[in-house]
Short mmCIF file of C-alpha atoms and ligand atoms in Angstrom, two decimals:
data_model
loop_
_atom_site.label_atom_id
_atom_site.label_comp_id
_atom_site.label_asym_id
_atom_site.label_seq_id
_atom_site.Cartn_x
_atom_site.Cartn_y
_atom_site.Cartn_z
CA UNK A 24 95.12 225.94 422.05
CA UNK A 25 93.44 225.44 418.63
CA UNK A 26 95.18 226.90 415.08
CA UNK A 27 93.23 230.18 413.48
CA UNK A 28 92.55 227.94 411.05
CA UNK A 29 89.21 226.87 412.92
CA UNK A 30 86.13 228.96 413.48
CA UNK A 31 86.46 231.54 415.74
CA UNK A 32 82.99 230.03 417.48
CA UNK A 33 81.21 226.55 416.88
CA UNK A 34 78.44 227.59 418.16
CA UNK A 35 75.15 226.84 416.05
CA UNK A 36 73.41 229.41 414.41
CA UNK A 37 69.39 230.38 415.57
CA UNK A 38 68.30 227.92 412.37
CA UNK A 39 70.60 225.13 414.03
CA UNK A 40 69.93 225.85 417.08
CA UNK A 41 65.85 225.43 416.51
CA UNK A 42 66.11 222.23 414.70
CA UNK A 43 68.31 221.08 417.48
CA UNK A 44 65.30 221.72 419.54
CA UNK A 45 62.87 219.89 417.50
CA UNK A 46 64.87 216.89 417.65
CA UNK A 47 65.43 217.27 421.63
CA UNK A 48 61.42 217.18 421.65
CA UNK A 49 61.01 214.57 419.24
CA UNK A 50 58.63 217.29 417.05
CA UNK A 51 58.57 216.31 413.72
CA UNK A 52 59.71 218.69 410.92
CA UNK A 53 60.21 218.16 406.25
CA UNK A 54 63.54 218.45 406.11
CA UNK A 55 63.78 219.96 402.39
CA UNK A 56 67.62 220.29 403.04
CA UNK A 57 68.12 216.85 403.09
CA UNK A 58 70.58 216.01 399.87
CA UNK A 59 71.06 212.58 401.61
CA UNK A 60 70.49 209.82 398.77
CA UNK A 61 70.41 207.16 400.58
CA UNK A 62 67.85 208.22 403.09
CA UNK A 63 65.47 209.92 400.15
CA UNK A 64 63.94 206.19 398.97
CA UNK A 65 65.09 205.96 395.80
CA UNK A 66 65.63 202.61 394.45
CA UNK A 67 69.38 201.33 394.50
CA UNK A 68 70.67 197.81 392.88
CA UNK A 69 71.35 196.54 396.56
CA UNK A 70 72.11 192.96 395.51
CA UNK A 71 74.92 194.19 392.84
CA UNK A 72 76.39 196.53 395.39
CA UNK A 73 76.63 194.37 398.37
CA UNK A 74 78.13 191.57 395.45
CA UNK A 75 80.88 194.35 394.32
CA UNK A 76 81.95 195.00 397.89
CA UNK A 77 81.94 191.52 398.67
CA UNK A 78 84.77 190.27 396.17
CA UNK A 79 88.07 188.44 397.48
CA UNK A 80 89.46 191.79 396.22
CA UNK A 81 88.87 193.65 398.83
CA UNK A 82 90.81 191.42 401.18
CA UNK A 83 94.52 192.55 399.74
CA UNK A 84 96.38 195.73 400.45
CA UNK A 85 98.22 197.00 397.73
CA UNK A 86 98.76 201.00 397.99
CA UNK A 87 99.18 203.20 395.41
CA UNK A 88 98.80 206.42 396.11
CA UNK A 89 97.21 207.70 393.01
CA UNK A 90 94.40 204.87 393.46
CA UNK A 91 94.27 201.14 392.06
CA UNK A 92 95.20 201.16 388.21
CA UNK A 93 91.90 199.12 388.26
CA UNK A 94 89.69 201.45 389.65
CA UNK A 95 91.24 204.40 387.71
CA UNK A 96 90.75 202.41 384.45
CA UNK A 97 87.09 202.30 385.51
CA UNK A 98 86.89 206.25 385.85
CA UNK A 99 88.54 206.56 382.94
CA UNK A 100 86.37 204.25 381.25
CA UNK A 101 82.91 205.81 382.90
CA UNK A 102 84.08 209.15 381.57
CA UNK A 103 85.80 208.60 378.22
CA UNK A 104 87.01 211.81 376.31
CA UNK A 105 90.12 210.28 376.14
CA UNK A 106 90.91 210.22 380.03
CA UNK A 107 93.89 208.10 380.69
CA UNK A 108 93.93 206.38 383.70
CA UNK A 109 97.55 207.73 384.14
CA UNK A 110 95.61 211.24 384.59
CA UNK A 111 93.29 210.21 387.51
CA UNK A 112 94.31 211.12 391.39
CA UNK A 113 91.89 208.70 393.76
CA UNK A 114 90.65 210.79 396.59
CA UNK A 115 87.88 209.84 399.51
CA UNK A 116 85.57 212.39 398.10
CA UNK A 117 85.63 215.99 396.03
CA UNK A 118 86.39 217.76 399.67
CA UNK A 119 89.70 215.78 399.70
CA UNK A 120 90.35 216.49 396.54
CA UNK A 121 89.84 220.28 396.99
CA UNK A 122 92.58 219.84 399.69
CA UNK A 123 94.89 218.15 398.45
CA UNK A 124 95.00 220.88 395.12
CA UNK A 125 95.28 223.36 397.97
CA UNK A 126 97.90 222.12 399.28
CA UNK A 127 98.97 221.18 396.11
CA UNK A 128 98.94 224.46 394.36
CA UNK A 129 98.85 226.85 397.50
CA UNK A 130 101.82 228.24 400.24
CA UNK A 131 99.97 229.37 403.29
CA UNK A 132 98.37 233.17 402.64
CA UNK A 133 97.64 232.30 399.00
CA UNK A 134 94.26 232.92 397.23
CA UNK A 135 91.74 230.87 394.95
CA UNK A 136 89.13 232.54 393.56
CA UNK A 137 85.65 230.59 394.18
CA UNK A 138 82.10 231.30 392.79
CA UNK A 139 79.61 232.91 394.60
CA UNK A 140 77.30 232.10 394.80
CA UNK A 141 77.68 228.54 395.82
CA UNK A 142 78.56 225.71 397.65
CA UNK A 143 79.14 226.84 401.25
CA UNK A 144 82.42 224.25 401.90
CA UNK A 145 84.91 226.48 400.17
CA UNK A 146 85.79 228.87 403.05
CA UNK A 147 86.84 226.09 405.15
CA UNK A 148 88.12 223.73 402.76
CA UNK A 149 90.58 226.65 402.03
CA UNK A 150 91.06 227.97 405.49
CA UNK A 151 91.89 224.56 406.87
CA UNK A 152 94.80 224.34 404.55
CA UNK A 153 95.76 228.41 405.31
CA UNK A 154 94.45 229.43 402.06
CA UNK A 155 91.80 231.99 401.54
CA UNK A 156 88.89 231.22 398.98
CA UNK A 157 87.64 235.11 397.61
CA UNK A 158 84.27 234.83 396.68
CA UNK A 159 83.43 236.56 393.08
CA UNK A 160 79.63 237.42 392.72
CA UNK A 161 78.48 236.17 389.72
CA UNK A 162 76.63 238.79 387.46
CA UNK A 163 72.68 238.39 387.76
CA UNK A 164 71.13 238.82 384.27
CA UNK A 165 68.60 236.76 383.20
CA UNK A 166 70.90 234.09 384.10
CA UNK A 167 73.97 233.94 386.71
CA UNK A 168 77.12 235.44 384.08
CA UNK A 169 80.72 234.43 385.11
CA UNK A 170 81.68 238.68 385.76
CA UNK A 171 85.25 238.35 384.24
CA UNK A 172 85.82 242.41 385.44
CA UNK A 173 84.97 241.07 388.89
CA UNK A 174 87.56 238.19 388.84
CA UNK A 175 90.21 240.13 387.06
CA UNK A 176 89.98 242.39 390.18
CA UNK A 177 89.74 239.76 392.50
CA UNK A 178 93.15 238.23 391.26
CA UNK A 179 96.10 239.24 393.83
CA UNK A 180 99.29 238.48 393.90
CA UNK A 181 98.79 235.52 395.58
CA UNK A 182 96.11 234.22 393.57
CA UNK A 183 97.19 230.66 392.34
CA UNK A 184 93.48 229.08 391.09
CA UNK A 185 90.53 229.51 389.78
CA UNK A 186 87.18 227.28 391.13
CA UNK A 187 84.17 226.65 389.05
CA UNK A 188 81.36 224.80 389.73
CA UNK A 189 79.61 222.94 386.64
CA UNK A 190 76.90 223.12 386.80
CA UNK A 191 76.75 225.23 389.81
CA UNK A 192 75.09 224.29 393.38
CA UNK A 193 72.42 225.64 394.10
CA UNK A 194 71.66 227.67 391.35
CA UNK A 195 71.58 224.91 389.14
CA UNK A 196 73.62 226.30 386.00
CA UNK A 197 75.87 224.84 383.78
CA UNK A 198 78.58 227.08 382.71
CA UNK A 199 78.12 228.16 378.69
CA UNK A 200 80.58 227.42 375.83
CA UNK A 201 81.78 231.14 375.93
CA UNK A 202 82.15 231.56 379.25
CA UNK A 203 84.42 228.23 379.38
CA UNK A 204 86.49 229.38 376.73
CA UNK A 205 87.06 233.15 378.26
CA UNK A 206 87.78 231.22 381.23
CA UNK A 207 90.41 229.28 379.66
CA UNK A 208 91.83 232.41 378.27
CA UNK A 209 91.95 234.36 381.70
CA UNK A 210 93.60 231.37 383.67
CA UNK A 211 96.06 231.01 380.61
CA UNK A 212 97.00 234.56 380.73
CA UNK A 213 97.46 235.07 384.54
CA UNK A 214 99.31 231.79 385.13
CA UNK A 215 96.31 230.44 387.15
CA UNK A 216 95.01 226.76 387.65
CA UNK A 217 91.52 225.59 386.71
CA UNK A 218 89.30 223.70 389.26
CA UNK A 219 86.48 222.21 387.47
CA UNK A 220 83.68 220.31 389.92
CA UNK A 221 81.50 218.31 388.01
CA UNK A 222 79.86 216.85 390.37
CA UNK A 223 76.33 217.08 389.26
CA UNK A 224 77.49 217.28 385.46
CA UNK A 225 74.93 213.82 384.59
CA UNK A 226 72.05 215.23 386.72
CA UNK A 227 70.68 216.95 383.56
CA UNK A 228 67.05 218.65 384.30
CA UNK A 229 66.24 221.88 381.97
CA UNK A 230 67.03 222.48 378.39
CA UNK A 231 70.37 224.73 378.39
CA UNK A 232 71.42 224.15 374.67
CA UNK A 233 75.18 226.73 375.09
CA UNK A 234 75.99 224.33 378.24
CA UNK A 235 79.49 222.97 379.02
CA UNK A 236 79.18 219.43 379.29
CA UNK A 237 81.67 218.77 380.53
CA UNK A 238 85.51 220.44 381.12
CA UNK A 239 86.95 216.59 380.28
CA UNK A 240 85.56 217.59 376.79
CA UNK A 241 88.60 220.21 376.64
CA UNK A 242 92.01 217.63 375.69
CA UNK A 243 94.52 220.42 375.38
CA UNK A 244 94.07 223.47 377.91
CA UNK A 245 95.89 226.56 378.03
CA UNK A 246 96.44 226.30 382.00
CA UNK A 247 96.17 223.36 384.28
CA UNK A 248 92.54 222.19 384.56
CA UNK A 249 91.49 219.76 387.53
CA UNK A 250 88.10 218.10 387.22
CA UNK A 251 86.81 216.56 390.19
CA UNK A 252 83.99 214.44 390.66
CA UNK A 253 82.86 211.26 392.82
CA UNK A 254 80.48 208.64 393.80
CA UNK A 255 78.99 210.64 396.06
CA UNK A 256 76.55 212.27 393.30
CA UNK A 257 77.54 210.18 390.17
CA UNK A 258 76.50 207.27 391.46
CA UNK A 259 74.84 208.34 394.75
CA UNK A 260 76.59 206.35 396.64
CA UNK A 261 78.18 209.45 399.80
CA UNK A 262 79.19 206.66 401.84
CA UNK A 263 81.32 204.61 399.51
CA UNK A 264 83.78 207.66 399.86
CA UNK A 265 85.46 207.96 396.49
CA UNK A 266 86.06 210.76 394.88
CA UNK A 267 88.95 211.66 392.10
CA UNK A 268 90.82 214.30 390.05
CA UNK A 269 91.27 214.18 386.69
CA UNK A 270 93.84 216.07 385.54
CA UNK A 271 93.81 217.69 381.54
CA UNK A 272 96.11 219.80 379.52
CA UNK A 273 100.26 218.95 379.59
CA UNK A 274 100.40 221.74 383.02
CA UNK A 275 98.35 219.79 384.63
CA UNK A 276 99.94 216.98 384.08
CA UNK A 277 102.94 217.34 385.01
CA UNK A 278 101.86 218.11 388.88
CA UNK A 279 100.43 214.29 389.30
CA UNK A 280 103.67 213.53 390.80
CA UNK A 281 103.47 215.88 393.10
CA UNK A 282 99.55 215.38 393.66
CA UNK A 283 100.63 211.85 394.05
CA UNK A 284 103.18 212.45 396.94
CA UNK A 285 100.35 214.00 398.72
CA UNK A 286 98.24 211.78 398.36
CA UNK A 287 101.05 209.15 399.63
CA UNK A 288 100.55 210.67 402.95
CA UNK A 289 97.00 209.93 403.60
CA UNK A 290 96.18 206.59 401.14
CA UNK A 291 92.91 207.62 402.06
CA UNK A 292 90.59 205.56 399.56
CA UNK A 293 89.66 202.01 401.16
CA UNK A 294 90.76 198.80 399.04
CA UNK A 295 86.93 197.73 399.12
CA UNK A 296 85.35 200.62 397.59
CA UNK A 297 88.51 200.40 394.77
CA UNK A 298 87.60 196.87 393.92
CA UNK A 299 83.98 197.50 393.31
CA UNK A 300 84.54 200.91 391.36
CA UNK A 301 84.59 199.15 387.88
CA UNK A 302 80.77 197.76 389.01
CA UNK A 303 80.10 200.66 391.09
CA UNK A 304 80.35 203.06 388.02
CA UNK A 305 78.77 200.31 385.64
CA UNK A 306 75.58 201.19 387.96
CA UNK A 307 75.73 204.67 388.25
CA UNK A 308 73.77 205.44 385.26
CA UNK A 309 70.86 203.22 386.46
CA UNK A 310 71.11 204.73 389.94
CA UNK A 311 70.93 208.00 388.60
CA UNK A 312 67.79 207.38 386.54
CA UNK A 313 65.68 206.52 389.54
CA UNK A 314 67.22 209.67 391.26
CA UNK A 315 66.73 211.58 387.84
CA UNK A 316 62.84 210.59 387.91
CA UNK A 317 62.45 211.98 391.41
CA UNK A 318 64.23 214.98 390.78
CA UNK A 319 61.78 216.01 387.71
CA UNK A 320 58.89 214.65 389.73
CA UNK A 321 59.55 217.53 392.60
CA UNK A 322 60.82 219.47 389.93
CA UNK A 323 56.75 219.39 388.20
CA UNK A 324 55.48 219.19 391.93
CA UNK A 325 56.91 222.57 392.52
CA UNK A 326 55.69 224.57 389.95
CA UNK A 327 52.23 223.20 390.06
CA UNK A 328 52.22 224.41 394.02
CA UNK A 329 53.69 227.82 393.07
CA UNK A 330 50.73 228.11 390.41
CA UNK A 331 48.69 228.87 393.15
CA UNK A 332 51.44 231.53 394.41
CA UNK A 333 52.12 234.72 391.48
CA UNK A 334 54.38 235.80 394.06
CA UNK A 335 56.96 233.55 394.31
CA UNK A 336 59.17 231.99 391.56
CA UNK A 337 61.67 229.51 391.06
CA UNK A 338 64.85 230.05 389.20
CA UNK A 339 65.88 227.72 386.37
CA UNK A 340 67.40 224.05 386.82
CA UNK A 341 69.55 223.10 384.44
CA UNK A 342 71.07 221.01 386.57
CA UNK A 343 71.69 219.62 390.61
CA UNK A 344 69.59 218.39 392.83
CA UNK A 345 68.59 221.87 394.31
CA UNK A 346 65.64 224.57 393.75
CA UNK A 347 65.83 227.72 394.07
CA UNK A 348 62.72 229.64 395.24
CA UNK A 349 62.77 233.84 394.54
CA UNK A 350 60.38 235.45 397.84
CA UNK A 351 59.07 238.67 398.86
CA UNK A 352 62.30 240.14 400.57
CA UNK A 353 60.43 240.99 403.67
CA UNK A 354 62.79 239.93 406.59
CA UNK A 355 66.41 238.28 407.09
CA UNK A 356 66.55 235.32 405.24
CA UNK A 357 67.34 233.25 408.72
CA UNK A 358 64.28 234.83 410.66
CA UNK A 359 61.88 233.93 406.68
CA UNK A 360 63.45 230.31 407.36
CA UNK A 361 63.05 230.44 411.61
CA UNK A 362 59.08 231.45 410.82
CA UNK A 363 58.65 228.71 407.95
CA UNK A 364 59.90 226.33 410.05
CA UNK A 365 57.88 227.34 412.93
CA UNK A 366 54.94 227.73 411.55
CA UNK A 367 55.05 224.89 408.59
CA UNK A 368 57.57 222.35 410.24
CA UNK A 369 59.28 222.92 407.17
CA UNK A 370 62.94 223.27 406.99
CA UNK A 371 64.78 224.72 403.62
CA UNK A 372 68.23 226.70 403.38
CA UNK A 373 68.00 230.59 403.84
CA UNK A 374 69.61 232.28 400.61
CA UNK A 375 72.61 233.39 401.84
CA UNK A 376 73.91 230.07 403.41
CA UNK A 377 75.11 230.05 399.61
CA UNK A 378 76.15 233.65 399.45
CA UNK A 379 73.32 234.20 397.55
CA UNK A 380 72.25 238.41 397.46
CA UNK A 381 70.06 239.69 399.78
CA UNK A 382 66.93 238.13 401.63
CA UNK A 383 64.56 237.09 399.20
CA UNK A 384 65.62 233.23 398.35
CA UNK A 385 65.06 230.22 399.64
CA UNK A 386 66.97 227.31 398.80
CA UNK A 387 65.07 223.64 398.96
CA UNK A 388 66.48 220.49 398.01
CA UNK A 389 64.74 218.41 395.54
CA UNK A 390 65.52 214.71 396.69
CA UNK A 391 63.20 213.83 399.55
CA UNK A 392 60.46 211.73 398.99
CA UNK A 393 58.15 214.17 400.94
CA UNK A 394 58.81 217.38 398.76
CA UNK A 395 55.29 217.84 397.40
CA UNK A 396 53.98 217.43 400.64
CA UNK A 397 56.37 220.32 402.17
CA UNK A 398 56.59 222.34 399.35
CA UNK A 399 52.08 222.83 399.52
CA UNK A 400 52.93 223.46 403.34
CA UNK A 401 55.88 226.00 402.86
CA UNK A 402 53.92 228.30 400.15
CA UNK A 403 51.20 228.18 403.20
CA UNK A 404 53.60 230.39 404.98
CA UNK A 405 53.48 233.19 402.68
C1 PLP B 4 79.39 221.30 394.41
C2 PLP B 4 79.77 220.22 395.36
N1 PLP B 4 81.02 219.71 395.32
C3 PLP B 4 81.39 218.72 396.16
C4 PLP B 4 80.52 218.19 397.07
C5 PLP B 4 80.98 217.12 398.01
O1 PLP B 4 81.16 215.93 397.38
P1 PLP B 4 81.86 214.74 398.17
O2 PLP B 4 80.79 213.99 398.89
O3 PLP B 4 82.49 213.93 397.06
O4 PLP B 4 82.89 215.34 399.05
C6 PLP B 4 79.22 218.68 397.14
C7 PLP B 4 78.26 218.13 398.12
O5 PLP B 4 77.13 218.54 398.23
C8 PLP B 4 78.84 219.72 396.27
O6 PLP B 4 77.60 220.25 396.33
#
């Protein structure tokens, strides 16, 4: 009855599964997946927020279906590097957005190339719109190296885009200036468009002097380059639902009316969260700060815990709100996350729910407000 679009099986995995069964026996676990802001205690402006929301704005209906010129104004404005409002697409968050450049730039059977690893949502995000996102391992040296041998074999005939994540999720790295402009250069020369998500670009944690700011930096592109972003992280604000794509270089822009008939079909993004974007983005930076100070606190948590632990490591954070923790590769990575949790009540990501190689990571978020606590606990386990 259902399209092979959708899983095969919805069935939870054993890691699902077991927290399924804490929760049906009310045992308490650390969640150290949780990148939920708004349930991690960090301090939000709630007075301002609630005000935004609250304006006589948000009582009028007037669709457009690249967003409000008022609200794009306010991205533009928030991001500057000469973004004209004219360039931004309003979505309900970066997954929209993903789909809608599917659909966008995609027939059914067509390929995007997507980094691996990374953030787990591609697959679907491209299979629900019949398009198949090809993983390209990243080259481990010393740091995780865009391998441009790998992605010139990876392009098909049916490869229409290119997806970069910067800086990446979880491993926490922006791309560098070199690897930006090679990346240019590759797109350029294959016909292929550029999906920039900058998601976590302000969350800013370890010195990475080469790093790519930002793609918006880039006025004139040899191929089309989309940069997506949102509330969600900017501002963590998930539930305000607004995303956007900005689109950069004369390709690119010349798809927004297309994007724009697209988007015409869902006029997804609420009125209320359009009228408070101009405050909502005026806020972001002090939002982030009290995220920022939490993220450097577990940041310094963690390595004083794995001081006590030769054995285990953590890669680098340049950036993101994730950690990623390098283990003895002694079992599968779900059974090493099954016994932590089992015998810590500690629950972190398994490695390779982010493609990443082999068994020996462990990914932990570092938002929650309990991370010391369950990161002391955790290293007990090994
Ligand atoms: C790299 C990356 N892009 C996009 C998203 C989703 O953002 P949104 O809430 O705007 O859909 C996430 C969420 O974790 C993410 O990690």
């Amino acid at each position: 009855m259902t399209s092979g679009r959708l899983p095969s099986s919805l069935e939870d995995n054993s890691l699902s599964s077991e927290i399924a069964a804490f929760r049906r026996q009310g045992r308490p676990f650390l969640d150290l997946t949780s990148s939920n802001p708004t349930r991690c205690g960090i301090p939000y402006p709630e007075r301002e927020i609630l005000a935004a929301l609250a304006s006589p704005a948000v009582l009028a209906y007037d669709p457009d279906p690249r967003g409000s010129r008022t609200a794009r104004e306010a991205v533009a404005a928030y991001h500057g590097h000469g973004l004209d409002p004219d360039d931004a697409v309003l979505t309900a968050s970066t997954s929209e957005a993903y789909g809608w450049l599917f659909k966008l730039l995609c027939d059914p059977g067509d390929d995007v190339l997507v980094p691996s690893p990374s953030y787990p949502l591609f697959h679907w995000l491209g299979a629900l719109e019949g398009v198949e996102a090809r993983p390209v391992p990243a080259l481990r040296f010393e740091r995780w190296n865009l391998d441009f041998t790998a992605l010139a074999e990876a392009v098909g005939p049916r490869t229409r885009a290119v997806v970069v994540v910067n800086p990446n999720n979880p491993t926490g790295q922006f791309l560098s200036r070199g690897e930006w402009d090679s990346l240019l250069a590759f797109c350029a020369e294959r016909g292929l468009a550029l999906l920039v998500d900058e998601v976590f670009a302000d969350y800013v944690l370890e010195p990475c002097p080469d790093r790519l700011a930002t793609a918006l930096l880039e006025p004139d592109p040899p191929c089309p380059v989309f940069v997506l972003s949102g509330l969600s992280k900017i501002a963590a604000l998930p539930q305000l639902k607004l995303g956007w794509i900005a689109a950069r270089g004369a390709a690119a822009k010349g798809l927004l009316d297309p994007l724009a008939f697209i988007a015409d079909q869902y006029l997804s993004v609420s009125a209320p969260v359009q009228a408070a974007a101009a405050t909502l983005l005026r806020l972001a930076p002090a939002i982030r700060e009290g995220l920022l100070t939490r993220l450097r606190a577990n940041l310094a948590a963690l390595d004083a815990a794995l001081a006590a632990h030769p054995g285990i490591t953590r890669a680098r954070v340049e950036g993101g709100w994730s950690a990623i923790l390098r283990i003895p590769a002694l079992e599968p990575g779900e059974d090493c996350a099954l016994r932590i949790l089992r015998t810590t009540g500690v629950l972190v990501h398994p490695g390779h729910f982010f493609d990443l190689p082999g068994d020996g990571h462990l990914v932990c978020s570092l938002l929650p407000a309990a991370f010391p606590d369950g990161i002391k606990k955790l290293l007990g386990a090994f």
